[in-house]
Amino acid sequence: MMKNVLLAVLTLMLALPGAAQSMGTDSVPGRKKVAVVLSGGGALGAIHVGALKVIEQAGIPVDMVVGTSMGSIVGALYSVGYNSEDIATMFRTMDWTELFLDRNDQRLLSLTDRDAQNTNIYEREFYVLGGIDPQPGGLIRGTNVENVFKHYLYGHTDSINFLRDLPRQFACVATDLVNDEQVVLTHGSLVKSIRSSMSIPGVFTPVHMGDMVLVDGGAKNNFAADVARELGADIVIGIKFDLELGTDKEYRTLMDVMERSAGSDVSRRARENEKYCDLLIKVPVRGYTSGSFSSGALEALMERGEKATREKFDSIMVLKRLAGALPHTDYTMHLRDINNVPDNDEEPTGLTDFRKKHTLTASLAARFDSEDIAAVQLNGKYFFGDKLHKELDLTVRLGMRSMLRIGFDIEPRPFRKMGLSYEFWYKYASIYTRGKRSNNLSTLYQHANLKLFSLDAMNFDCELGLGWQHYHHFNALWNENSTIDFTPNEHYFNYHARVRYNSENSRYFATRGVSAEARYAYCTDDLARWKGHTGFSDVMAMCQVTIPLTRSTWIRPGVLGRLVFGDDLPIMAGNVVGGQSYGKFFPQQLPIAGMGHAEFFNSKFVSAALRLQQRITGRHYLLLDGSVSEQNDELDGLFDNKPLWGAQIAYYYNSAIAGPLGLSLGWNSYTHRLHFFLTLGFDF
């Protein structure tokens, strides 16, 4: 529901670019100039793809395309030489949700920033102390829109004349907020022009061109047949959607009311412009909205566009003769292949710093699961932008695990940091013993960390530091199943080192790459010794590889382990195993298949796992997990005990906006119990 509403809002008024240009009126030698006009409408713009397919089959020459909003996107692609089948392939394979989000190229981010981007459901930048507002006038910058169409429109991304420098003449319509007038874009940046034409006011940031502030063209002219005439078209074929006005009973939902009310004035102007068409093709779209970007909806809309246009086939053939098209002449144009678009973007050779001077970045994360119930996290980062690149970071988490974190970093050299941070947690956790709840534990946990050195590189980071951890347990309840005796207060210092490597292309459903991490900590209670003797050591390592089997099937083998060496080990330094993610209730918590709750294990623990990941369709995934684990307090006898087996099956929908939504069912030989888990949202 969240996805559908956001997509509808993002595309409701989709139609607007800017910059008035000189309008060419040259005729086509030997025949009349034919223009196709494509209306706006968000996802409803898929009708244009089916309509263009029939127009191509009829063999009528198309010399000019005029589009608004989504019509400008289809029109630009058609004008640079893609045919209808190419554009249909793009519609089928495009991740439209991701397209409308602001996400930096993951390959250019540090692993810390990558984790944050894959956690937050919304991020917004604000200017402070005279800085330049990085996100004026809209919730979404439209970064992905521009990047995607730079890719598809390669060779035409510089300043050009759309009426002279493209295989087909092209123009699109935007609205100038300064004078509240329509602007016809016929030269400049092709990418910026279509970005302007689809900039929904208040949602996308406007595009600034000279003195103009351009937003969606659909607010002024969603069906620009008059523009095609002004540009010199002799014959105009118009394609627009037909909302098919219904009864009062059909306007009961918020989506229905928004869709109809937003289209009232736009529809009035569009009806007036119908008189400029020699042939008008109205495609019925009842049952779909401007936010219907699912693969099934887009396919159905393309089919409706094809069907409605095929019903006008005889009229198209009449116009073909009227245009003076030569018989037995192929006027179709296929200068580009959507499957062989050159990748002009070289693999990045280093990280990119996206921070701006005197900028506050605020972000929001939210999730729900059947164990942690609901949680919300707010984060703010202020970047000073001085010579030391100082950065102040504040995070607040609310839920069963509530947290306050404050951090301060300096960066004397690019991507080399030093810093200090402090975390204060309130945690309420249920602890299980062989699948039966044995303890309810409330804990106040403090963690201070002095980062002496850290380095970020491509897919890699490392850190050296000194830390302090303190646990205060209260309201500790236990029953006859409990085997753990908690000390009310525990604390220790640690000298630690960590290295990470991650080349995965997705945090949750990777289709390629490797994820690996290793950590070592030497722990004491007085910075030198532990309880009067040598301190204890904490070693953790994990590695997971993604291997493709088919285009929709992958296996992900992995290993993980944690070994704690020393005498008189504190309870909270021991191994905690179970749950769905690393460090959920305890910093050292390790997940394994089929074990849904946290259990305390021996000080030496290793596990091997294998995941089968199957993409069912689109963003729907089926996951099968299996694991085998060993534990012991002695390293020599680690594999002497009976191994622990676990299995789990899960279904997930990978929502780009809200995060993974799914449910799982697992079993483990250690607990001999089935475990059900429901999760909604990014993990944090």
mmCIF file of C-alpha atoms in Angstrom, residues 352-528:
data_model
loop_
_atom_site.group_PDB
_atom_site.id
_atom_site.type_symbol
_atom_site.label_atom_id
_atom_site.label_comp_id
_atom_site.label_asym_id
_atom_site.label_seq_id
_atom_site.Cartn_x
_atom_site.Cartn_y
_atom_site.Cartn_z
ATOM 1 C CA THR A 352 33.146 9.816 -3.762
ATOM 2 C CA ASP A 353 32.462 12.310 -0.973
ATOM 3 C CA PHE A 354 28.809 13.389 -1.424
ATOM 4 C CA ARG A 355 28.807 15.647 1.644
ATOM 5 C CA LYS A 356 28.300 19.373 1.232
ATOM 6 C CA LYS A 357 29.691 22.137 3.440
ATOM 7 C CA HIS A 358 27.468 23.232 6.349
ATOM 8 C CA THR A 359 24.880 20.571 5.536
ATOM 9 C CA LEU A 360 22.644 18.694 7.957
ATOM 10 C CA THR A 361 21.484 15.314 6.708
ATOM 11 C CA ALA A 362 18.438 13.928 8.530
ATOM 12 C CA SER A 363 17.210 10.370 8.012
ATOM 13 C CA LEU A 364 14.399 8.140 9.214
ATOM 14 C CA ALA A 365 14.252 4.363 9.594
ATOM 15 C CA ALA A 366 11.310 2.251 10.762
ATOM 16 C CA ARG A 367 10.559 -1.439 11.062
ATOM 17 C CA PHE A 368 8.286 -4.029 12.629
ATOM 18 C CA ASP A 369 8.943 -7.653 13.438
ATOM 19 C CA SER A 370 7.302 -10.337 15.533
ATOM 20 C CA GLU A 371 10.124 -10.301 18.099
ATOM 21 C CA ASP A 372 11.169 -6.651 18.414
ATOM 22 C CA ILE A 373 7.620 -5.372 17.676
ATOM 23 C CA ALA A 374 8.017 -1.791 16.357
ATOM 24 C CA ALA A 375 11.075 0.430 16.178
ATOM 25 C CA VAL A 376 11.868 3.896 14.812
ATOM 26 C CA GLN A 377 15.291 5.415 14.336
ATOM 27 C CA LEU A 378 16.169 9.066 13.677
ATOM 28 C CA ASN A 379 19.618 10.188 12.632
ATOM 29 C CA GLY A 380 21.179 13.582 12.021
ATOM 30 C CA LYS A 381 24.654 14.302 10.630
ATOM 31 C CA TYR A 382 26.162 17.754 10.465
ATOM 32 C CA PHE A 383 29.160 18.240 8.177
ATOM 33 C CA PHE A 384 31.258 21.306 8.985
ATOM 34 C CA GLY A 385 33.224 21.280 5.728
ATOM 35 C CA ASP A 386 36.413 22.794 7.182
ATOM 36 C CA LYS A 387 39.990 21.607 6.705
ATOM 37 C CA LEU A 388 39.547 18.746 9.176
ATOM 38 C CA HIS A 389 36.197 17.759 7.638
ATOM 39 C CA LYS A 390 34.596 17.548 11.076
ATOM 40 C CA GLU A 391 31.320 15.644 11.320
ATOM 41 C CA LEU A 392 28.859 15.433 14.231
ATOM 42 C CA ASP A 393 26.483 12.469 14.330
ATOM 43 C CA LEU A 394 23.414 11.968 16.568
ATOM 44 C CA THR A 395 21.146 8.888 16.490
ATOM 45 C CA VAL A 396 18.022 8.107 18.530
ATOM 46 C CA ARG A 397 16.299 4.699 18.431
ATOM 47 C CA LEU A 398 12.918 4.028 20.037
ATOM 48 C CA GLY A 399 11.535 0.549 20.692
ATOM 49 C CA MET A 400 12.160 -2.490 22.893
ATOM 50 C CA ARG A 401 15.796 -1.662 22.275
ATOM 51 C CA SER A 402 16.100 2.091 22.733
ATOM 52 C CA MET A 403 19.358 3.868 22.058
ATOM 53 C CA LEU A 404 21.059 7.248 22.060
ATOM 54 C CA ARG A 405 24.332 7.615 20.171
ATOM 55 C CA ILE A 406 26.539 10.645 19.643
ATOM 56 C CA GLY A 407 29.724 10.640 17.594
ATOM 57 C CA PHE A 408 32.332 13.133 16.436
ATOM 58 C CA ASP A 409 34.812 12.417 13.625
ATOM 59 C CA ILE A 410 37.623 14.309 11.967
ATOM 60 C CA GLU A 411 39.074 13.434 8.571
ATOM 61 C CA PRO A 412 42.566 14.950 8.264
ATOM 62 C CA ARG A 413 43.123 13.064 4.990
ATOM 63 C CA PRO A 414 40.478 11.850 2.503
ATOM 64 C CA PHE A 415 38.663 8.750 3.787
ATOM 65 C CA ARG A 416 41.009 8.432 6.787
ATOM 66 C CA LYS A 417 39.184 9.194 10.013
ATOM 67 C CA MET A 418 39.662 9.514 13.746
ATOM 68 C CA GLY A 419 36.833 9.966 16.176
ATOM 69 C CA LEU A 420 35.036 9.417 19.451
ATOM 70 C CA SER A 421 31.547 7.981 20.005
ATOM 71 C CA TYR A 422 29.285 7.086 22.923
ATOM 72 C CA GLU A 423 26.186 4.849 22.943
ATOM 73 C CA PHE A 424 23.609 4.355 25.682
ATOM 74 C CA TRP A 425 21.112 1.496 25.273
ATOM 75 C CA TYR A 426 18.098 0.227 27.128
ATOM 76 C CA LYS A 427 17.496 -3.370 26.108
ATOM 77 C CA TYR A 428 14.786 -5.792 27.074
ATOM 78 C CA ALA A 429 15.480 -9.327 25.895
ATOM 79 C CA SER A 430 14.094 -12.798 26.361
ATOM 80 C CA ILE A 431 16.758 -15.483 26.656
ATOM 81 C CA TYR A 432 16.025 -19.094 25.789
ATOM 82 C CA THR A 433 17.563 -22.392 26.829
ATOM 83 C CA ARG A 434 17.109 -25.172 24.266
ATOM 84 C CA GLY A 435 14.074 -23.461 22.821
ATOM 85 C CA LYS A 436 12.345 -22.692 26.148
ATOM 86 C CA ARG A 437 12.254 -19.187 27.554
ATOM 87 C CA SER A 438 14.410 -19.127 30.679
ATOM 88 C CA ASN A 439 15.176 -15.457 31.390
ATOM 89 C CA ASN A 440 13.696 -12.019 30.888
ATOM 90 C CA LEU A 441 16.470 -9.479 31.137
ATOM 91 C CA SER A 442 16.483 -5.674 31.249
ATOM 92 C CA THR A 443 19.870 -4.108 30.632
ATOM 93 C CA LEU A 444 21.396 -0.648 30.528
ATOM 94 C CA TYR A 445 24.348 -0.918 28.164
ATOM 95 C CA GLN A 446 27.004 1.734 27.572
ATOM 96 C CA HIS A 447 29.659 1.661 24.897
ATOM 97 C CA ALA A 448 32.364 4.260 24.319
ATOM 98 C CA ASN A 449 34.749 3.961 21.395
ATOM 99 C CA LEU A 450 37.888 5.900 20.544
ATOM 100 C CA LYS A 451 38.635 5.446 16.868
ATOM 101 C CA LEU A 452 42.387 5.865 16.591
ATOM 102 C CA PHE A 453 42.509 5.172 12.860
ATOM 103 C CA SER A 454 40.112 4.101 10.140
ATOM 104 C CA LEU A 455 40.457 3.787 6.391
ATOM 105 C CA ASP A 456 37.778 3.555 3.707
ATOM 106 C CA ALA A 457 38.631 2.177 0.277
ATOM 107 C CA MET A 458 36.648 0.560 -2.525
ATOM 108 C CA ASN A 459 34.473 -2.123 -0.870
ATOM 109 C CA PHE A 460 36.879 -2.197 2.075
ATOM 110 C CA ASP A 461 37.337 -0.577 5.461
ATOM 111 C CA CYS A 462 39.416 -1.136 8.577
ATOM 112 C CA GLU A 463 39.576 0.327 12.057
ATOM 113 C CA LEU A 464 41.903 0.364 15.067
ATOM 114 C CA GLY A 465 40.574 1.597 18.368
ATOM 115 C CA LEU A 466 40.049 1.469 22.107
ATOM 116 C CA GLY A 467 36.625 0.694 23.575
ATOM 117 C CA TRP A 468 34.796 0.500 26.886
ATOM 118 C CA GLN A 469 31.644 -1.559 27.553
ATOM 119 C CA HIS A 470 29.457 -1.537 30.649
ATOM 120 C CA TYR A 471 26.397 -3.699 31.441
ATOM 121 C CA HIS A 472 23.950 -3.037 34.259
ATOM 122 C CA HIS A 473 21.304 -5.770 34.563
ATOM 123 C CA PHE A 474 18.079 -5.241 36.462
ATOM 124 C CA ASN A 475 14.630 -6.835 36.606
ATOM 125 C CA ALA A 476 16.321 -10.127 35.760
ATOM 126 C CA LEU A 477 13.656 -12.847 35.934
ATOM 127 C CA TRP A 478 14.346 -16.550 35.506
ATOM 128 C CA ASN A 479 12.588 -19.875 35.800
ATOM 129 C CA GLU A 480 13.540 -23.519 36.241
ATOM 130 C CA ASN A 481 14.979 -23.650 32.694
ATOM 131 C CA SER A 482 17.630 -21.018 33.421
ATOM 132 C CA THR A 483 21.282 -22.046 33.615
ATOM 133 C CA ILE A 484 22.733 -18.508 33.572
ATOM 134 C CA ASP A 485 23.712 -16.432 36.593
ATOM 135 C CA PHE A 486 23.908 -12.767 35.609
ATOM 136 C CA THR A 487 26.210 -10.392 37.475
ATOM 137 C CA PRO A 488 24.420 -7.071 38.085
ATOM 138 C CA ASN A 489 27.339 -5.028 36.749
ATOM 139 C CA GLU A 490 30.027 -5.931 34.232
ATOM 140 C CA HIS A 491 32.491 -3.732 32.420
ATOM 141 C CA TYR A 492 35.707 -4.093 30.471
ATOM 142 C CA PHE A 493 38.022 -2.204 28.135
ATOM 143 C CA ASN A 494 39.118 -3.554 24.788
ATOM 144 C CA TYR A 495 41.802 -2.868 22.222
ATOM 145 C CA HIS A 496 40.312 -3.843 18.912
ATOM 146 C CA ALA A 497 40.990 -4.160 15.187
ATOM 147 C CA ARG A 498 38.490 -4.834 12.419
ATOM 148 C CA VAL A 499 38.632 -5.323 8.652
ATOM 149 C CA ARG A 500 35.673 -5.615 6.288
ATOM 150 C CA TYR A 501 35.297 -6.363 2.598
ATOM 151 C CA ASN A 502 31.967 -6.225 0.791
ATOM 152 C CA SER A 503 31.429 -6.263 -2.975
ATOM 153 C CA GLU A 504 27.783 -7.394 -2.864
ATOM 154 C CA ASN A 505 25.354 -5.417 -5.001
ATOM 155 C CA SER A 506 22.553 -5.631 -2.416
ATOM 156 C CA ARG A 507 22.483 -5.831 1.355
ATOM 157 C CA TYR A 508 19.546 -8.231 1.484
ATOM 158 C CA PHE A 509 19.253 -10.054 -1.854
ATOM 159 C CA ALA A 510 22.705 -9.987 -3.429
ATOM 160 C CA THR A 511 23.114 -11.475 -6.888
ATOM 161 C CA ARG A 512 26.899 -11.147 -6.973
ATOM 162 C CA GLY A 513 29.802 -10.343 -4.707
ATOM 163 C CA VAL A 514 31.523 -11.368 -1.489
ATOM 164 C CA SER A 515 30.964 -10.208 2.081
ATOM 165 C CA ALA A 516 33.679 -10.855 4.665
ATOM 166 C CA GLU A 517 34.633 -9.480 8.071
ATOM 167 C CA ALA A 518 37.235 -10.253 10.740
ATOM 168 C CA ARG A 519 37.556 -8.735 14.221
ATOM 169 C CA TYR A 520 39.979 -9.132 17.100
ATOM 170 C CA ALA A 521 39.696 -7.613 20.592
ATOM 171 C CA TYR A 522 41.931 -7.913 23.641
ATOM 172 C CA CYS A 523 39.842 -7.245 26.746
ATOM 173 C CA THR A 524 40.849 -6.092 30.240
ATOM 174 C CA ASP A 525 39.294 -4.477 33.283
ATOM 175 C CA ASP A 526 42.176 -2.037 33.964
ATOM 176 C CA LEU A 527 43.601 -1.447 30.445
ATOM 177 C CA ALA A 528 46.235 -4.145 31.058
#
